[in-house]
Amino acid sequence: MTIRYKRPDSKNALSIANAAKRDMEFTLSLKIEEDAGPTIIRNVYECFRMLGDALLAAKGIKSEDQKMSHVMPIRELLNLQVSTSRPIYLIDNLRQLRHNINYYGYSPKLVEVEDVLSLAKSCFKPLLNEVISQINKK
């Protein structure tokens, strides 16, 4: 795994976190149907990944390993001490689901889309608040 250290960038980190918030708000406004399922799941996952990227940017860390470019940000989120109504480790399951959609043509069922939206609604805002809090401490 290749990790590059650079200058911590709180301004960039906040920008990434705010973009994740905007994208999540838009994604949650989409009509829930099977045809939209892959897009909704990809977007929700991407918003969580962006929160992890924001934490890494605030620490001055950038992964240059292609395989780790998604694992590291998710690990950052899973290390946060945040109280949510659903376990945050499910975000890693979301990473696998998104991988199957993108690379194996998996078509998610409506119940999976609804589950991912439930995860987003229960975990995203507390994680966003903690990420912003962590960035502002730097």
mmCIF file of N, CA and C in Angstrom:
data_model
loop_
_atom_site.group_PDB
_atom_site.id
_atom_site.type_symbol
_atom_site.label_atom_id
_atom_site.label_comp_id
_atom_site.label_asym_id
_atom_site.label_seq_id
_atom_site.Cartn_x
_atom_site.Cartn_y
_atom_site.Cartn_z
ATOM 1 N N MET A 1 0.848 -1.172 0.000
ATOM 2 C CA MET A 1 0.000 0.000 0.000
ATOM 3 C C MET A 1 0.891 1.230 0.000
ATOM 4 N N THR A 2 0.648 2.126 -0.926
ATOM 5 C CA THR A 2 1.414 3.351 -1.028
ATOM 6 C C THR A 2 0.588 4.503 -0.479
ATOM 7 N N ILE A 3 1.106 5.131 0.545
ATOM 8 C CA ILE A 3 0.443 6.286 1.146
ATOM 9 C C ILE A 3 1.373 7.472 0.985
ATOM 10 N N ARG A 4 0.820 8.552 0.506
ATOM 11 C CA ARG A 4 1.606 9.761 0.352
ATOM 12 C C ARG A 4 1.160 10.762 1.405
ATOM 13 N N TYR A 5 2.113 11.323 2.111
ATOM 14 C CA TYR A 5 1.808 12.335 3.110
ATOM 15 C C TYR A 5 2.035 13.705 2.491
ATOM 16 N N LYS A 6 1.122 14.588 2.756
ATOM 17 C CA LYS A 6 1.235 15.950 2.256
ATOM 18 C C LYS A 6 0.752 16.891 3.344
ATOM 19 N N ARG A 7 0.691 18.137 3.044
ATOM 20 C CA ARG A 7 0.261 19.121 4.039
ATOM 21 C C ARG A 7 -1.221 18.928 4.358
ATOM 22 N N PRO A 8 -1.580 18.860 5.642
ATOM 23 C CA PRO A 8 -3.004 18.797 5.997
ATOM 24 C C PRO A 8 -3.742 20.008 5.425
ATOM 25 N N ASP A 9 -4.921 19.778 4.896
ATOM 26 C CA ASP A 9 -5.657 20.839 4.215
ATOM 27 C C ASP A 9 -7.104 20.879 4.715
ATOM 28 N N SER A 10 -7.324 21.639 5.781
ATOM 29 C CA SER A 10 -8.656 21.729 6.386
ATOM 30 C C SER A 10 -9.664 22.380 5.449
ATOM 31 N N LYS A 11 -9.220 23.356 4.681
ATOM 32 C CA LYS A 11 -10.141 24.031 3.754
ATOM 33 C C LYS A 11 -10.654 23.048 2.696
ATOM 34 N N ASN A 12 -9.767 22.279 2.108
ATOM 35 C CA ASN A 12 -10.153 21.268 1.125
ATOM 36 C C ASN A 12 -11.028 20.199 1.776
ATOM 37 N N ALA A 13 -10.666 19.798 2.986
ATOM 38 C CA ALA A 13 -11.432 18.783 3.703
ATOM 39 C C ALA A 13 -12.871 19.251 3.931
ATOM 40 N N LEU A 14 -13.058 20.488 4.346
ATOM 41 C CA LEU A 14 -14.417 21.025 4.538
ATOM 42 C C LEU A 14 -15.171 21.101 3.226
ATOM 43 N N SER A 15 -14.476 21.451 2.168
ATOM 44 C CA SER A 15 -15.099 21.500 0.843
ATOM 45 C C SER A 15 -15.604 20.117 0.426
ATOM 46 N N ILE A 16 -14.802 19.092 0.669
ATOM 47 C CA ILE A 16 -15.197 17.721 0.334
ATOM 48 C C ILE A 16 -16.409 17.300 1.171
ATOM 49 N N ALA A 17 -16.374 17.610 2.469
ATOM 50 C CA ALA A 17 -17.491 17.250 3.356
ATOM 51 C C ALA A 17 -18.777 17.958 2.923
ATOM 52 N N ASN A 18 -18.676 19.213 2.561
ATOM 53 C CA ASN A 18 -19.865 19.957 2.121
ATOM 54 C C ASN A 18 -20.392 19.435 0.793
ATOM 55 N N ALA A 19 -19.510 19.016 -0.091
ATOM 56 C CA ALA A 19 -19.947 18.420 -1.362
ATOM 57 C C ALA A 19 -20.669 17.105 -1.102
ATOM 58 N N ALA A 20 -20.171 16.328 -0.145
ATOM 59 C CA ALA A 20 -20.828 15.069 0.213
ATOM 60 C C ALA A 20 -22.232 15.344 0.748
ATOM 61 N N LYS A 21 -22.360 16.371 1.550
ATOM 62 C CA LYS A 21 -23.671 16.740 2.114
ATOM 63 C C LYS A 21 -24.646 17.117 0.997
ATOM 64 N N ARG A 22 -24.197 17.955 0.067
ATOM 65 C CA ARG A 22 -25.060 18.362 -1.060
ATOM 66 C C ARG A 22 -25.471 17.157 -1.901
ATOM 67 N N ASP A 23 -24.504 16.301 -2.205
ATOM 68 C CA ASP A 23 -24.798 15.119 -3.023
ATOM 69 C C ASP A 23 -25.765 14.172 -2.313
ATOM 70 N N MET A 24 -25.609 14.034 -1.002
ATOM 71 C CA MET A 24 -26.508 13.146 -0.257
ATOM 72 C C MET A 24 -27.922 13.726 -0.257
ATOM 73 N N GLU A 25 -28.038 15.021 -0.061
ATOM 74 C CA GLU A 25 -29.371 15.646 -0.077
ATOM 75 C C GLU A 25 -30.055 15.415 -1.415
ATOM 76 N N PHE A 26 -29.318 15.559 -2.495
ATOM 77 C CA PHE A 26 -29.883 15.311 -3.820
ATOM 78 C C PHE A 26 -30.271 13.842 -3.976
ATOM 79 N N THR A 27 -29.393 12.953 -3.587
ATOM 80 C CA THR A 27 -29.648 11.515 -3.738
ATOM 81 C C THR A 27 -30.890 11.090 -2.955
ATOM 82 N N LEU A 28 -31.056 11.634 -1.767
ATOM 83 C CA LEU A 28 -32.225 11.277 -0.958
ATOM 84 C C LEU A 28 -33.522 11.830 -1.557
ATOM 85 N N SER A 29 -33.413 12.776 -2.479
ATOM 86 C CA SER A 29 -34.611 13.338 -3.111
ATOM 87 C C SER A 29 -35.056 12.532 -4.341
ATOM 88 N N LEU A 30 -34.224 11.580 -4.775
ATOM 89 C CA LEU A 30 -34.554 10.799 -5.962
ATOM 90 C C LEU A 30 -35.710 9.841 -5.689
ATOM 91 N N LYS A 31 -36.494 9.578 -6.716
ATOM 92 C CA LYS A 31 -37.600 8.637 -6.610
ATOM 93 C C LYS A 31 -37.033 7.222 -6.466
ATOM 94 N N ILE A 32 -37.562 6.488 -5.488
ATOM 95 C CA ILE A 32 -37.069 5.142 -5.207
ATOM 96 C C ILE A 32 -37.770 4.146 -6.124
ATOM 97 N N GLU A 33 -36.977 3.596 -7.038
ATOM 98 C CA GLU A 33 -37.474 2.557 -7.941
ATOM 99 C C GLU A 33 -36.282 1.714 -8.371
ATOM 100 N N GLU A 34 -36.558 0.507 -8.851
ATOM 101 C CA GLU A 34 -35.460 -0.410 -9.184
ATOM 102 C C GLU A 34 -34.512 0.145 -10.235
ATOM 103 N N ASP A 35 -35.037 0.843 -11.241
ATOM 104 C CA ASP A 35 -34.163 1.382 -12.281
ATOM 105 C C ASP A 35 -33.175 2.411 -11.724
ATOM 106 N N ALA A 36 -33.574 3.107 -10.687
ATOM 107 C CA ALA A 36 -32.701 4.112 -10.084
ATOM 108 C C ALA A 36 -31.785 3.500 -9.029
ATOM 109 N N GLY A 37 -32.008 2.240 -8.698
ATOM 110 C CA GLY A 37 -31.273 1.588 -7.622
ATOM 111 C C GLY A 37 -29.761 1.677 -7.722
ATOM 112 N N PRO A 38 -29.175 1.279 -8.857
ATOM 113 C CA PRO A 38 -27.712 1.367 -8.942
ATOM 114 C C PRO A 38 -27.188 2.791 -8.737
ATOM 115 N N THR A 39 -27.869 3.764 -9.289
ATOM 116 C CA THR A 39 -27.435 5.158 -9.145
ATOM 117 C C THR A 39 -27.544 5.616 -7.697
ATOM 118 N N ILE A 40 -28.643 5.287 -7.052
ATOM 119 C CA ILE A 40 -28.831 5.679 -5.654
ATOM 120 C C ILE A 40 -27.754 5.036 -4.780
ATOM 121 N N ILE A 41 -27.517 3.756 -4.973
ATOM 122 C CA ILE A 41 -26.515 3.055 -4.158
ATOM 123 C C ILE A 41 -25.124 3.622 -4.408
ATOM 124 N N ARG A 42 -24.779 3.852 -5.661
ATOM 125 C CA ARG A 42 -23.464 4.441 -5.971
ATOM 126 C C ARG A 42 -23.318 5.811 -5.300
ATOM 127 N N ASN A 43 -24.359 6.633 -5.420
ATOM 128 C CA ASN A 43 -24.273 7.983 -4.859
ATOM 129 C C ASN A 43 -24.154 7.964 -3.343
ATOM 130 N N VAL A 44 -24.946 7.128 -2.681
ATOM 131 C CA VAL A 44 -24.875 7.049 -1.224
ATOM 132 C C VAL A 44 -23.480 6.606 -0.808
ATOM 133 N N TYR A 45 -22.971 5.574 -1.450
ATOM 134 C CA TYR A 45 -21.629 5.102 -1.127
ATOM 135 C C TYR A 45 -20.604 6.219 -1.336
ATOM 136 N N GLU A 46 -20.707 6.893 -2.459
ATOM 137 C CA GLU A 46 -19.744 7.944 -2.793
ATOM 138 C C GLU A 46 -19.755 9.054 -1.745
ATOM 139 N N CYS A 47 -20.919 9.372 -1.225
ATOM 140 C CA CYS A 47 -21.018 10.405 -0.187
ATOM 141 C C CYS A 47 -20.290 9.974 1.086
ATOM 142 N N PHE A 48 -20.460 8.714 1.484
ATOM 143 C CA PHE A 48 -19.730 8.219 2.650
ATOM 144 C C PHE A 48 -18.226 8.216 2.374
ATOM 145 N N ARG A 49 -17.823 7.771 1.188
ATOM 146 C CA ARG A 49 -16.402 7.740 0.846
ATOM 147 C C ARG A 49 -15.807 9.139 0.894
ATOM 148 N N MET A 50 -16.570 10.113 0.415
ATOM 149 C CA MET A 50 -16.096 11.498 0.429
ATOM 150 C C MET A 50 -15.870 11.997 1.863
ATOM 151 N N LEU A 51 -16.719 11.578 2.798
ATOM 152 C CA LEU A 51 -16.490 11.962 4.199
ATOM 153 C C LEU A 51 -15.155 11.401 4.683
ATOM 154 N N GLY A 52 -14.872 10.160 4.324
ATOM 155 C CA GLY A 52 -13.578 9.571 4.681
ATOM 156 C C GLY A 52 -12.425 10.307 4.019
ATOM 157 N N ASP A 53 -12.619 10.682 2.754
ATOM 158 C CA ASP A 53 -11.593 11.462 2.049
ATOM 159 C C ASP A 53 -11.355 12.800 2.745
ATOM 160 N N ALA A 54 -12.414 13.405 3.246
ATOM 161 C CA ALA A 54 -12.277 14.679 3.950
ATOM 162 C C ALA A 54 -11.401 14.509 5.193
ATOM 163 N N LEU A 55 -11.623 13.430 5.922
ATOM 164 C CA LEU A 55 -10.781 13.162 7.102
ATOM 165 C C LEU A 55 -9.322 12.965 6.708
ATOM 166 N N LEU A 56 -9.104 12.221 5.634
ATOM 167 C CA LEU A 56 -7.733 11.986 5.172
ATOM 168 C C LEU A 56 -7.072 13.290 4.718
ATOM 169 N N ALA A 57 -7.824 14.134 4.006
ATOM 170 C CA ALA A 57 -7.276 15.417 3.554
ATOM 171 C C ALA A 57 -6.901 16.289 4.747
ATOM 172 N N ALA A 58 -7.719 16.261 5.779
ATOM 173 C CA ALA A 58 -7.427 17.049 6.979
ATOM 174 C C ALA A 58 -6.168 16.549 7.685
ATOM 175 N N LYS A 59 -5.871 15.264 7.518
ATOM 176 C CA LYS A 59 -4.670 14.686 8.120
ATOM 177 C C LYS A 59 -3.463 14.765 7.193
ATOM 178 N N GLY A 60 -3.686 15.152 5.945
ATOM 179 C CA GLY A 60 -2.583 15.227 4.989
ATOM 180 C C GLY A 60 -2.197 13.869 4.439
ATOM 181 N N ILE A 61 -3.177 12.980 4.272
ATOM 182 C CA ILE A 61 -2.910 11.628 3.771
ATOM 183 C C ILE A 61 -3.632 11.429 2.455
ATOM 184 N N LYS A 62 -2.926 10.846 1.500
ATOM 185 C CA LYS A 62 -3.525 10.496 0.218
ATOM 186 C C LYS A 62 -3.032 9.108 -0.158
ATOM 187 N N SER A 63 -3.981 8.222 -0.452
ATOM 188 C CA SER A 63 -3.621 6.874 -0.874
ATOM 189 C C SER A 63 -3.368 6.888 -2.372
ATOM 190 N N GLU A 64 -2.240 6.340 -2.780
ATOM 191 C CA GLU A 64 -1.945 6.254 -4.203
ATOM 192 C C GLU A 64 -2.132 4.839 -4.716
ATOM 193 N N ASP A 65 -2.485 3.932 -3.828
ATOM 194 C CA ASP A 65 -2.745 2.548 -4.199
ATOM 195 C C ASP A 65 -4.191 2.459 -4.674
ATOM 196 N N GLN A 66 -4.410 2.071 -5.908
ATOM 197 C CA GLN A 66 -5.745 2.041 -6.498
ATOM 198 C C GLN A 66 -6.721 1.218 -5.671
ATOM 199 N N LYS A 67 -6.282 0.053 -5.200
ATOM 200 C CA LYS A 67 -7.171 -0.804 -4.412
ATOM 201 C C LYS A 67 -7.520 -0.172 -3.079
ATOM 202 N N MET A 68 -6.609 0.583 -2.511
ATOM 203 C CA MET A 68 -6.831 1.174 -1.190
ATOM 204 C C MET A 68 -7.531 2.529 -1.278
ATOM 205 N N SER A 69 -7.688 3.067 -2.484
ATOM 206 C CA SER A 69 -8.257 4.406 -2.613
ATOM 207 C C SER A 69 -9.692 4.484 -2.099
ATOM 208 N N HIS A 70 -10.368 3.354 -2.002
ATOM 209 C CA HIS A 70 -11.707 3.350 -1.428
ATOM 210 C C HIS A 70 -11.718 2.748 -0.027
ATOM 211 N N VAL A 71 -10.795 1.859 0.259
ATOM 212 C CA VAL A 71 -10.775 1.199 1.560
ATOM 213 C C VAL A 71 -10.351 2.173 2.662
ATOM 214 N N MET A 72 -9.323 2.952 2.408
ATOM 215 C CA MET A 72 -8.815 3.872 3.436
ATOM 216 C C MET A 72 -9.859 4.881 3.908
ATOM 217 N N PRO A 73 -10.576 5.547 3.008
ATOM 218 C CA PRO A 73 -11.585 6.501 3.494
ATOM 219 C C PRO A 73 -12.688 5.833 4.326
ATOM 220 N N ILE A 74 -13.094 4.639 3.927
ATOM 221 C CA ILE A 74 -14.125 3.930 4.678
ATOM 222 C C ILE A 74 -13.590 3.532 6.052
ATOM 223 N N ARG A 75 -12.350 3.083 6.106
ATOM 224 C CA ARG A 75 -11.736 2.751 7.399
ATOM 225 C C ARG A 75 -11.693 3.958 8.322
ATOM 226 N N GLU A 76 -11.405 5.120 7.749
ATOM 227 C CA GLU A 76 -11.395 6.349 8.552
ATOM 228 C C GLU A 76 -12.756 6.574 9.206
ATOM 229 N N LEU A 77 -13.817 6.368 8.443
ATOM 230 C CA LEU A 77 -15.166 6.550 8.990
ATOM 231 C C LEU A 77 -15.461 5.530 10.081
ATOM 232 N N LEU A 78 -15.058 4.279 9.842
ATOM 233 C CA LEU A 78 -15.351 3.218 10.796
ATOM 234 C C LEU A 78 -14.616 3.414 12.118
ATOM 235 N N ASN A 79 -13.559 4.207 12.105
ATOM 236 C CA ASN A 79 -12.803 4.475 13.330
ATOM 237 C C ASN A 79 -13.413 5.584 14.177
ATOM 238 N N LEU A 80 -14.385 6.290 13.639
ATOM 239 C CA LEU A 80 -15.013 7.380 14.388
ATOM 240 C C LEU A 80 -15.910 6.816 15.484
ATOM 241 N N GLN A 81 -15.959 7.508 16.591
ATOM 242 C CA GLN A 81 -16.834 7.138 17.704
ATOM 243 C C GLN A 81 -18.109 7.972 17.589
ATOM 244 N N VAL A 82 -19.089 7.416 16.884
ATOM 245 C CA VAL A 82 -20.333 8.127 16.610
ATOM 246 C C VAL A 82 -21.501 7.223 16.988
ATOM 247 N N SER A 83 -22.493 7.817 17.613
ATOM 248 C CA SER A 83 -23.686 7.068 17.978
ATOM 249 C C SER A 83 -24.712 7.176 16.842
ATOM 250 N N THR A 84 -25.104 6.031 16.303
ATOM 251 C CA THR A 84 -26.092 5.992 15.220
ATOM 252 C C THR A 84 -27.088 4.876 15.518
ATOM 253 N N SER A 85 -28.253 4.948 14.888
ATOM 254 C CA SER A 85 -29.271 3.920 15.121
ATOM 255 C C SER A 85 -28.958 2.621 14.375
ATOM 256 N N ARG A 86 -28.077 2.678 13.398
ATOM 257 C CA ARG A 86 -27.611 1.473 12.696
ATOM 258 C C ARG A 86 -26.091 1.451 12.778
ATOM 259 N N PRO A 87 -25.501 0.267 12.817
ATOM 260 C CA PRO A 87 -24.039 0.192 12.938
ATOM 261 C C PRO A 87 -23.328 0.763 11.709
ATOM 262 N N ILE A 88 -22.289 1.547 11.961
ATOM 263 C CA ILE A 88 -21.585 2.163 10.831
ATOM 264 C C ILE A 88 -20.738 1.162 10.062
ATOM 265 N N TYR A 89 -20.442 0.000 10.647
ATOM 266 C CA TYR A 89 -19.658 -0.986 9.900
ATOM 267 C C TYR A 89 -20.406 -1.464 8.661
ATOM 268 N N LEU A 90 -21.715 -1.217 8.591
ATOM 269 C CA LEU A 90 -22.483 -1.595 7.401
ATOM 270 C C LEU A 90 -22.051 -0.800 6.166
ATOM 271 N N ILE A 91 -21.356 0.294 6.382
ATOM 272 C CA ILE A 91 -20.858 1.085 5.252
ATOM 273 C C ILE A 91 -19.863 0.260 4.434
ATOM 274 N N ASP A 92 -19.123 -0.615 5.098
ATOM 275 C CA ASP A 92 -18.206 -1.469 4.348
ATOM 276 C C ASP A 92 -18.979 -2.462 3.483
ATOM 277 N N ASN A 93 -20.120 -2.945 3.965
ATOM 278 C CA ASN A 93 -20.981 -3.803 3.136
ATOM 279 C C ASN A 93 -21.482 -3.026 1.923
ATOM 280 N N LEU A 94 -21.769 -1.758 2.133
ATOM 281 C CA LEU A 94 -22.200 -0.893 1.035
ATOM 282 C C LEU A 94 -21.098 -0.775 -0.012
ATOM 283 N N ARG A 95 -19.857 -0.712 0.448
ATOM 284 C CA ARG A 95 -18.717 -0.651 -0.480
ATOM 285 C C ARG A 95 -18.696 -1.896 -1.360
ATOM 286 N N GLN A 96 -18.941 -3.044 -0.772
ATOM 287 C CA GLN A 96 -18.957 -4.291 -1.542
ATOM 288 C C GLN A 96 -20.132 -4.335 -2.516
ATOM 289 N N LEU A 97 -21.289 -3.864 -2.075
ATOM 290 C CA LEU A 97 -22.469 -3.831 -2.942
ATOM 291 C C LEU A 97 -22.210 -2.934 -4.142
ATOM 292 N N ARG A 98 -21.658 -1.764 -3.904
ATOM 293 C CA ARG A 98 -21.335 -0.839 -4.991
ATOM 294 C C ARG A 98 -20.315 -1.451 -5.949
ATOM 295 N N HIS A 99 -19.350 -2.174 -5.400
ATOM 296 C CA HIS A 99 -18.342 -2.851 -6.224
ATOM 297 C C HIS A 99 -19.022 -3.869 -7.154
ATOM 298 N N ASN A 100 -19.946 -4.644 -6.616
ATOM 299 C CA ASN A 100 -20.661 -5.634 -7.427
ATOM 300 C C ASN A 100 -21.501 -4.976 -8.519
ATOM 301 N N ILE A 101 -22.083 -3.844 -8.207
ATOM 302 C CA ILE A 101 -22.872 -3.103 -9.203
ATOM 303 C C ILE A 101 -21.959 -2.597 -10.313
ATOM 304 N N ASN A 102 -20.856 -1.984 -9.925
ATOM 305 C CA ASN A 102 -19.961 -1.362 -10.906
ATOM 306 C C ASN A 102 -19.199 -2.362 -11.767
ATOM 307 N N TYR A 103 -18.749 -3.460 -11.162
ATOM 308 C CA TYR A 103 -17.823 -4.334 -11.867
ATOM 309 C C TYR A 103 -18.384 -5.681 -12.290
ATOM 310 N N TYR A 104 -19.548 -6.041 -11.741
ATOM 311 C CA TYR A 104 -20.131 -7.329 -12.107
ATOM 312 C C TYR A 104 -21.544 -7.209 -12.651
ATOM 313 N N GLY A 105 -22.011 -5.983 -12.839
ATOM 314 C CA GLY A 105 -23.327 -5.767 -13.418
ATOM 315 C C GLY A 105 -24.477 -6.179 -12.520
ATOM 316 N N TYR A 106 -24.232 -6.228 -11.211
ATOM 317 C CA TYR A 106 -25.284 -6.615 -10.283
ATOM 318 C C TYR A 106 -26.404 -5.583 -10.301
ATOM 319 N N SER A 107 -27.616 -6.061 -10.325
ATOM 320 C CA SER A 107 -28.788 -5.183 -10.300
ATOM 321 C C SER A 107 -29.465 -5.322 -8.940
ATOM 322 N N PRO A 108 -29.383 -4.294 -8.095
ATOM 323 C CA PRO A 108 -29.927 -4.407 -6.744
ATOM 324 C C PRO A 108 -31.453 -4.472 -6.740
ATOM 325 N N LYS A 109 -31.960 -5.209 -5.784
ATOM 326 C CA LYS A 109 -33.405 -5.305 -5.586
ATOM 327 C C LYS A 109 -33.883 -4.046 -4.862
ATOM 328 N N LEU A 110 -35.155 -3.777 -4.970
ATOM 329 C CA LEU A 110 -35.739 -2.597 -4.334
ATOM 330 C C LEU A 110 -35.499 -2.613 -2.824
ATOM 331 N N VAL A 111 -35.584 -3.781 -2.219
ATOM 332 C CA VAL A 111 -35.363 -3.880 -0.778
ATOM 333 C C VAL A 111 -33.926 -3.491 -0.419
ATOM 334 N N GLU A 112 -32.953 -3.791 -1.282
ATOM 335 C CA GLU A 112 -31.567 -3.391 -1.035
ATOM 336 C C GLU A 112 -31.413 -1.878 -1.141
ATOM 337 N N VAL A 113 -32.091 -1.290 -2.107
ATOM 338 C CA VAL A 113 -32.046 0.165 -2.267
ATOM 339 C C VAL A 113 -32.635 0.826 -1.024
ATOM 340 N N GLU A 114 -33.757 0.322 -0.564
ATOM 341 C CA GLU A 114 -34.398 0.883 0.631
ATOM 342 C C GLU A 114 -33.509 0.726 1.855
ATOM 343 N N ASP A 115 -32.801 -0.398 1.959
ATOM 344 C CA ASP A 115 -31.892 -0.622 3.078
ATOM 345 C C ASP A 115 -30.731 0.374 3.045
ATOM 346 N N VAL A 116 -30.196 0.607 1.862
ATOM 347 C CA VAL A 116 -29.096 1.566 1.725
ATOM 348 C C VAL A 116 -29.576 2.976 2.088
ATOM 349 N N LEU A 117 -30.771 3.332 1.672
ATOM 350 C CA LEU A 117 -31.317 4.642 2.032
ATOM 351 C C LEU A 117 -31.541 4.753 3.536
ATOM 352 N N SER A 118 -31.977 3.670 4.159
ATOM 353 C CA SER A 118 -32.146 3.651 5.609
ATOM 354 C C SER A 118 -30.800 3.862 6.307
ATOM 355 N N LEU A 119 -29.776 3.199 5.805
ATOM 356 C CA LEU A 119 -28.432 3.367 6.350
ATOM 357 C C LEU A 119 -27.979 4.824 6.208
ATOM 358 N N ALA A 120 -28.220 5.403 5.044
ATOM 359 C CA ALA A 120 -27.828 6.797 4.814
ATOM 360 C C ALA A 120 -28.557 7.737 5.780
ATOM 361 N N LYS A 121 -29.842 7.509 5.936
ATOM 362 C CA LYS A 121 -30.640 8.387 6.805
ATOM 363 C C LYS A 121 -30.246 8.254 8.270
ATOM 364 N N SER A 122 -29.790 7.095 8.681
ATOM 365 C CA SER A 122 -29.443 6.913 10.088
ATOM 366 C C SER A 122 -27.978 7.244 10.398
ATOM 367 N N CYS A 123 -27.096 7.131 9.427
ATOM 368 C CA CYS A 123 -25.664 7.285 9.711
ATOM 369 C C CYS A 123 -25.009 8.531 9.119
ATOM 370 N N PHE A 124 -25.514 9.025 8.007
ATOM 371 C CA PHE A 124 -24.765 10.076 7.312
ATOM 372 C C PHE A 124 -24.638 11.354 8.132
ATOM 373 N N LYS A 125 -25.745 11.851 8.641
ATOM 374 C CA LYS A 125 -25.694 13.139 9.350
ATOM 375 C C LYS A 125 -24.807 13.087 10.601
ATOM 376 N N PRO A 126 -24.921 12.041 11.449
ATOM 377 C CA PRO A 126 -24.004 11.983 12.596
ATOM 378 C C PRO A 126 -22.528 11.894 12.169
ATOM 379 N N LEU A 127 -22.266 11.132 11.102
ATOM 380 C CA LEU A 127 -20.881 11.046 10.619
ATOM 381 C C LEU A 127 -20.415 12.383 10.055
ATOM 382 N N LEU A 128 -21.274 13.035 9.290
ATOM 383 C CA LEU A 128 -20.936 14.354 8.740
ATOM 384 C C LEU A 128 -20.581 15.328 9.862
ATOM 385 N N ASN A 129 -21.417 15.363 10.896
ATOM 386 C CA ASN A 129 -21.165 16.274 12.016
ATOM 387 C C ASN A 129 -19.839 15.967 12.697
ATOM 388 N N GLU A 130 -19.541 14.682 12.876
ATOM 389 C CA GLU A 130 -18.277 14.302 13.517
ATOM 390 C C GLU A 130 -17.081 14.626 12.618
ATOM 391 N N VAL A 131 -17.227 14.392 11.328
ATOM 392 C CA VAL A 131 -16.148 14.705 10.387
ATOM 393 C C VAL A 131 -15.850 16.200 10.426
ATOM 394 N N ILE A 132 -16.881 17.021 10.366
ATOM 395 C CA ILE A 132 -16.677 18.476 10.401
ATOM 396 C C ILE A 132 -16.043 18.893 11.726
ATOM 397 N N SER A 133 -16.496 18.285 12.815
ATOM 398 C CA SER A 133 -15.909 18.570 14.121
ATOM 399 C C SER A 133 -14.423 18.217 14.145
ATOM 400 N N GLN A 134 -14.078 17.046 13.609
ATOM 401 C CA GLN A 134 -12.677 16.614 13.568
ATOM 402 C C GLN A 134 -11.831 17.558 12.711
ATOM 403 N N ILE A 135 -12.377 17.977 11.577
ATOM 404 C CA ILE A 135 -11.642 18.874 10.679
ATOM 405 C C ILE A 135 -11.401 20.211 11.375
ATOM 406 N N ASN A 136 -12.402 20.716 12.065
ATOM 407 C CA ASN A 136 -12.279 22.013 12.737
ATOM 408 C C ASN A 136 -11.311 21.979 13.914
ATOM 409 N N LYS A 137 -11.001 20.792 14.433
ATOM 410 C CA LYS A 137 -10.021 20.662 15.517
ATOM 411 C C LYS A 137 -8.602 20.796 15.006
ATOM 412 N N LYS A 138 -8.394 20.579 13.717
ATOM 413 C CA LYS A 138 -7.045 20.581 13.149
ATOM 414 C C LYS A 138 -6.493 21.977 13.032
#
